[in-house]
Amino acid sequence: MREIDSDSLKTIIDAFPFEGEITDIEYTDTGLINSTFVLSFSDGNQSFKYVLQKINVNVFKKPDELMSNIMNVTGFLRNKINLSGGNAQRETLTFLYTKDNSPYYLDKDGNYWRSYTYIGKCYTCDKIDSEVKAFRSGKAFGKFQRMLSDFPATTLFETIPHFHDTPSRYEALKTAVSENISGRLENIKEELEFAFEREKDASKLVDLAAEGKIPMRVTHNDTKINNLLFDSITNEAICVIDLDTIMPGLSLYDFGDSIRSGAVTSDENEKDLNNYRLSIDLFKKYTEGFLSEAGQALNEEEVRNLAFSAKLMALECGVRFLTDYLNGDTYFKTDYPEHNLVRAHTQFKLVKDIEEHMDELNKCVDEIYRRSMLEA
C-alpha cells in the first residue's frame, strides 16, 4: 500500500469530486483492516479534508455489497439526524460518490477505493476508563440502534457470513481440535473443558431469533469504544465509525461486545488475571447510557438478555482465540507464541465473572430499563 506510485494515487484522487486543490497527503497506519490516507485541500479561502481508503478485499470479499450497506445506512441516518435538528456532517459519516456516480473507484490493479469527509475537532479512545465515558459510549451506541430500529435490516447484505454465529464458532473449534494443526492440543485441556461445558449457551440467541422472540436488526457488530468519535469541546460521543461490519444481526451482539471490550479493568492481552475482571460500575453506566436511547426501541426479550449477551460475546471471543491457537495463529495477529492463549484466558475469566454476578447484572438492567421507560 505504501509503495503506491504518485501517478496511480493521483488518478485515484481525480476520480472523486474533492473540493479545491490538494495541499497534503498523509498516510495513516492506525487501522487494522483498510489502508488509509488523509487528504487536505484548499480553494484559497477554505480548507477541506477527506479520508481515502483502499478496501481490504481479503476480509471483505464483496466490496460492492459492503458499500451498498454503508451508503444506504448512512443516508438513512443523515435523514433522521437532519429531521431531528442535528448536525449530519458530524453525527454520521458522509461518503462520496465518484465522478462516475459510483460508491467506490476500481483502479487499474483491481483495488477498490472509497472516500468520506473528514470529521475535525474530534478524538478517539482505546479504553473506557471512567463512568462518564462508559455512559457516553452506551448512549452513542444506543442512539445508533434507536435511529436504525425502523431500517429494513433484511435489505442489507451479510458482509462477513456467520460473524456472530456462536454455534458455528464452536464447530470451528471442534474442527481445530480434531486436526490439531499446531500440535498444541495437550496444552489446553482445561480451556477446552471450560468452553465445552458452556456449549449449550452458544445457541440461545440464535434460537430466540429463530422463534421470532428477538428481531433481526441493523447491527454494527464491532462496538468497541475506538469506533466512536468524541467531540473535542463537549467530550460527548457524537459519531459511530468503522461501518464495514454493518449488516443484519441482533442488537444483543452489539451490546454484549461493548461490555466484553469496555466494562473490564484491563484489556484482552492481560497476562495477570488478577488484574482482569468485570467492572460492574462500568457495566451499569454503559447500560444506563444505552437504554436511555435504545430502551424504547428494544423488546422485553432483548432487554432480559442484555447481561447474558455480554457473557456470550466473551465466550464466543474466547472460543475464537482458542481455535486460532490450535490452528497455529493464522487469523489474529500475535506477538508471541502463547498470545492467543492469553487472550482466551482473559475472555474465559470474564465469562466466569459475569456468571458469578449474573443475578446482580440482571437486576441492574431491569431497574435501569424501568427507570428509562418512566423518563421517556
XYZ file of C-alpha atoms in Angstrom:
376
model
C 0.000 0.000 0.000
C 2.707 2.436 0.962
C 4.503 1.632 -2.295
C 1.727 3.048 -4.477
C 3.231 5.415 -7.019
C 2.251 9.064 -7.170
C 0.707 8.836 -10.639
C -1.611 5.995 -9.593
C -2.592 7.852 -6.439
C -3.302 10.990 -8.446
C -5.564 9.012 -10.788
C -7.478 7.631 -7.812
C -7.837 11.066 -6.231
C -9.007 12.554 -9.527
C -11.845 10.023 -9.606
C -13.567 11.747 -6.677
C -15.210 15.214 -6.657
C -12.985 16.739 -3.985
C -13.238 20.491 -3.417
C -10.216 22.741 -4.010
C -6.629 21.900 -4.872
C -4.753 19.212 -2.968
C -2.225 20.524 -0.436
C -1.219 17.462 1.566
C -1.400 13.657 1.508
C -0.850 11.775 4.762
C -0.713 8.004 5.035
C -2.076 6.751 8.341
C -1.314 3.286 9.678
C -3.809 3.272 12.542
C -6.409 0.949 11.020
C -6.134 -2.832 11.252
C -8.076 -3.704 8.101
C -8.104 -0.990 5.417
C -5.236 1.171 4.113
C -5.969 4.845 4.672
C -4.868 8.303 3.509
C -5.967 11.669 4.882
C -6.160 14.250 2.074
C -6.072 18.027 2.565
C -7.419 20.510 0.011
C -7.825 24.276 -0.232
C -9.684 26.619 -2.580
C -7.778 29.674 -1.329
C -10.453 30.622 1.169
C -11.420 27.373 2.826
C -9.692 24.129 3.698
C -11.216 20.683 3.217
C -10.147 17.261 4.453
C -11.172 13.809 3.285
C -10.335 10.213 4.099
C -9.340 7.955 1.206
C -9.296 4.202 1.827
C -8.419 1.067 -0.062
C -10.921 -1.624 0.929
C -9.327 -4.849 2.105
C -10.923 -7.395 -0.221
C -9.221 -10.257 1.619
C -11.576 -9.529 4.528
C -14.499 -8.007 2.631
C -14.778 -10.121 -0.470
C -17.768 -8.297 -1.959
C -16.941 -4.581 -1.767
C -19.953 -3.639 -3.878
C -22.270 -5.152 -1.247
C -20.211 -3.613 1.542
C -20.554 -0.132 0.061
C -24.237 -0.655 -0.681
C -24.817 -1.320 3.030
C -22.809 1.718 4.079
C -24.410 4.120 1.610
C -27.934 3.001 2.491
C -27.401 3.124 6.253
C -25.562 6.462 6.342
C -28.146 8.001 4.000
C -30.911 6.802 6.302
C -29.104 8.179 9.349
C -28.462 11.504 7.632
C -32.180 11.993 7.020
C -33.031 11.093 10.621
C -30.389 13.438 12.029
C -31.482 16.341 9.817
C -35.144 15.847 10.731
C -34.256 15.911 14.433
C -32.306 19.163 14.050
C -28.889 17.537 14.466
C -25.684 18.057 12.520
C -25.439 15.243 9.986
C -21.973 16.360 8.881
C -20.627 15.432 12.315
C -23.042 12.785 13.570
C -22.620 10.259 10.767
C -20.005 9.552 8.108
C -20.579 11.172 4.712
C -19.251 9.005 1.903
C -18.643 10.457 -1.549
C -19.739 9.040 -4.859
C -17.122 9.152 -7.587
C -17.447 11.460 -10.574
C -18.973 8.449 -12.326
C -21.591 8.186 -9.573
C -20.175 5.028 -8.015
C -19.678 4.495 -4.244
C -16.154 3.247 -4.954
C -13.388 3.573 -7.541
C -11.879 0.462 -9.106
C -8.280 1.136 -10.102
C -6.203 -0.490 -12.870
C -4.842 -3.089 -10.441
C -8.285 -4.201 -9.310
C -8.213 -2.334 -5.995
C -11.393 -0.774 -4.591
C -11.201 2.757 -3.179
C -13.712 4.868 -1.279
C -13.733 8.281 0.359
C -15.616 10.170 3.046
C -15.397 13.618 4.566
C -13.023 14.006 7.493
C -14.706 15.000 10.761
C -12.477 17.507 12.542
C -12.170 18.572 16.179
C -12.735 15.013 17.363
C -10.739 12.272 19.008
C -10.965 8.527 19.599
C -10.304 6.451 22.722
C -8.940 2.956 23.161
C -10.364 2.293 26.607
C -13.419 3.096 28.697
C -11.568 4.455 31.719
C -14.349 6.314 33.548
C -18.030 6.018 34.328
C -18.690 9.202 32.362
C -17.075 7.722 29.270
C -18.993 4.469 29.785
C -22.293 6.365 29.917
C -21.483 8.449 26.843
C -20.372 5.386 24.893
C -23.526 3.498 25.782
C -25.641 6.490 24.836
C -23.964 6.800 21.428
C -24.355 3.134 20.519
C -27.891 3.145 21.939
C -28.797 6.131 19.772
C -27.306 4.367 16.757
C -29.536 1.365 17.492
C -32.616 3.511 18.061
C -32.237 5.567 14.894
C -31.886 2.414 12.816
C -34.672 0.499 14.560
C -37.060 1.054 11.635
C -34.497 0.419 8.896
C -35.394 -2.772 6.965
C -32.463 -4.921 8.075
C -33.247 -7.711 5.620
C -32.355 -5.382 2.732
C -28.716 -5.349 3.850
C -26.046 -7.790 2.728
C -24.111 -10.022 5.138
C -20.584 -8.660 4.701
C -18.925 -11.381 6.813
C -21.063 -14.541 6.850
C -21.742 -16.078 10.310
C -19.732 -13.348 12.035
C -21.521 -13.650 15.397
C -22.916 -17.144 14.851
C -21.647 -18.664 18.096
C -22.667 -22.258 17.248
C -20.552 -22.064 14.082
C -17.622 -20.818 16.187
C -17.946 -23.970 18.284
C -17.962 -26.116 15.172
C -14.759 -24.419 14.066
C -13.226 -25.181 17.479
C -14.186 -28.855 17.162
C -12.533 -28.985 13.746
C -9.406 -27.368 15.168
C -9.340 -29.946 17.971
C -9.646 -32.864 15.562
C -6.938 -31.530 13.237
C -4.569 -30.160 15.924
C -2.512 -28.438 13.258
C -0.259 -26.682 15.781
C 0.306 -29.740 17.981
C -0.793 -27.690 20.984
C -3.826 -29.747 21.979
C -2.221 -31.199 25.109
C -1.635 -27.661 26.435
C -5.281 -26.642 26.614
C -7.308 -29.431 28.205
C -8.696 -27.166 30.953
C -9.574 -24.404 28.483
C -11.400 -26.843 26.212
C -13.296 -28.284 29.152
C -14.355 -24.778 30.179
C -15.541 -23.943 26.658
C -17.462 -27.150 26.035
C -19.165 -27.048 29.438
C -20.870 -23.902 28.155
C -21.646 -25.004 24.616
C -25.355 -25.067 25.409
C -25.231 -21.282 25.784
C -23.956 -20.855 22.227
C -27.330 -21.248 20.523
C -29.528 -19.300 22.961
C -29.749 -16.062 20.974
C -29.961 -17.661 17.531
C -32.744 -19.895 18.865
C -34.646 -16.891 20.218
C -34.283 -15.211 16.831
C -35.479 -18.346 15.020
C -38.531 -18.426 17.312
C -39.291 -14.791 16.465
C -38.788 -13.635 20.044
C -36.000 -11.199 19.182
C -35.944 -9.360 15.846
C -33.271 -9.077 13.221
C -31.934 -5.517 13.288
C -29.247 -3.365 11.718
C -26.176 -4.008 13.825
C -22.671 -2.564 13.843
C -21.015 -5.782 15.044
C -17.796 -4.136 16.286
C -18.934 -1.835 19.075
C -15.624 -1.122 20.765
C -15.068 2.388 22.096
C -12.427 3.106 19.442
C -15.234 3.029 16.893
C -16.701 6.217 18.350
C -15.686 9.812 17.683
C -15.755 12.148 20.706
C -16.179 15.887 20.266
C -13.037 17.742 21.351
C -15.005 20.516 23.054
C -18.004 18.771 24.631
C -16.335 15.354 25.042
C -19.629 13.766 24.006
C -19.554 10.690 21.776
C -21.076 12.029 18.571
C -20.436 9.623 15.703
C -20.235 5.857 15.198
C -17.473 4.983 12.730
C -15.923 1.903 11.075
C -19.112 0.802 9.372
C -17.726 -2.102 7.352
C -19.383 -4.743 9.519
C -22.854 -3.185 9.394
C -25.270 -5.951 8.435
C -28.368 -7.774 9.681
C -27.866 -9.067 13.198
C -29.086 -8.987 16.780
C -28.977 -5.884 18.968
C -27.650 -8.088 21.747
C -24.448 -8.717 19.795
C -23.678 -5.015 19.808
C -24.471 -4.506 23.487
C -22.630 -7.634 24.547
C -19.490 -6.822 22.598
C -19.354 -3.329 24.097
C -19.428 -4.808 27.597
C -16.921 -7.515 26.677
C -14.420 -4.990 25.379
C -15.203 -1.990 27.558
C -16.588 -2.842 31.008
C -13.382 -4.515 32.162
C -10.413 -3.460 34.270
C -7.698 -4.273 31.708
C -7.539 -5.442 28.101
C -7.637 -8.821 26.409
C -3.824 -9.036 26.352
C -3.506 -9.007 30.144
C -1.337 -11.882 31.375
C -2.086 -11.444 35.078
C -5.729 -12.441 35.515
C -5.742 -10.812 38.955
C -5.730 -7.515 37.064
C -8.548 -8.504 34.712
C -12.193 -8.608 35.775
C -15.634 -7.270 35.020
C -16.271 -3.717 36.234
C -19.849 -3.672 37.486
C -19.739 0.118 37.796
C -18.788 0.491 34.115
C -21.432 -2.084 33.176
C -24.105 -0.081 34.986
C -23.112 3.246 33.459
C -22.858 1.846 29.936
C -26.286 0.220 30.369
C -27.773 3.488 31.621
C -26.497 5.316 28.575
C -27.528 2.580 26.167
C -31.075 2.181 27.482
C -31.605 5.945 27.780
C -31.531 5.946 23.968
C -32.380 2.414 22.845
C -34.780 1.370 25.611
C -37.952 2.160 23.703
C -36.666 0.504 20.533
C -35.968 -2.882 22.154
C -38.488 -5.532 23.097
C -38.563 -7.076 26.560
C -36.880 -10.314 25.457
C -33.913 -8.310 24.206
C -33.735 -6.400 27.475
C -33.918 -9.609 29.523
C -30.881 -10.955 27.694
C -28.609 -7.905 27.806
C -26.427 -9.249 30.633
C -26.366 -12.718 29.076
C -25.224 -11.210 25.768
C -22.068 -9.926 27.468
C -21.284 -13.435 28.664
C -21.996 -14.879 25.224
C -19.750 -12.413 23.390
C -16.896 -13.091 25.826
C -17.417 -16.828 25.413
C -17.517 -16.565 21.637
C -14.378 -14.448 21.560
C -12.550 -16.850 23.857
C -13.530 -19.772 21.628
C -12.206 -17.905 18.600
C -8.864 -17.199 20.291
C -8.597 -20.845 21.364
C -9.409 -22.025 17.835
C -6.724 -19.805 16.359
C -4.222 -21.029 18.945
C -4.902 -24.611 17.846
C -4.696 -23.638 14.178
C -1.255 -22.102 14.600
C -2.210 -18.405 14.931
C -3.368 -17.927 11.353
C -6.165 -15.380 11.913
C -5.356 -13.000 14.761
C -2.089 -11.091 14.791
C 0.103 -12.372 17.629
C 3.244 -11.007 19.268
C 4.452 -14.250 20.888
C 3.564 -17.983 20.731
C 1.108 -18.012 23.670
C -0.617 -14.724 22.778
C -3.911 -16.253 21.629
C -3.996 -18.481 24.703
C -3.518 -15.451 26.958
C -6.421 -13.766 25.170
C -8.604 -16.849 25.601
C -7.815 -16.816 29.335
C -8.994 -13.213 29.734
C -12.237 -13.918 27.904
C -12.974 -17.029 29.937
C -12.179 -15.130 33.148
C -14.749 -12.532 32.078
C -17.290 -15.300 31.412
C -16.791 -16.567 34.977
C -17.111 -13.060 36.431
C -20.368 -12.449 34.584
C -21.747 -15.830 35.660
C -20.944 -15.050 39.294
C -22.692 -11.664 39.088
C -25.493 -12.582 36.678
C -28.321 -12.073 39.180
C -26.940 -8.658 40.136
C -26.443 -7.660 36.488
C -29.958 -8.746 35.509
C -31.430 -6.803 38.435
C -29.383 -3.780 37.407
C -30.625 -3.981 33.801
C -34.247 -4.364 34.934
C -34.068 -1.327 37.225
C -32.379 0.838 34.614
C -34.839 -0.238 31.919
C -37.889 0.520 34.059
C -36.455 3.886 35.030
C -35.681 4.753 31.399
C -39.240 3.887 30.388
C -40.645 6.208 33.056
C -38.349 9.015 31.946
C -39.059 8.583 28.232
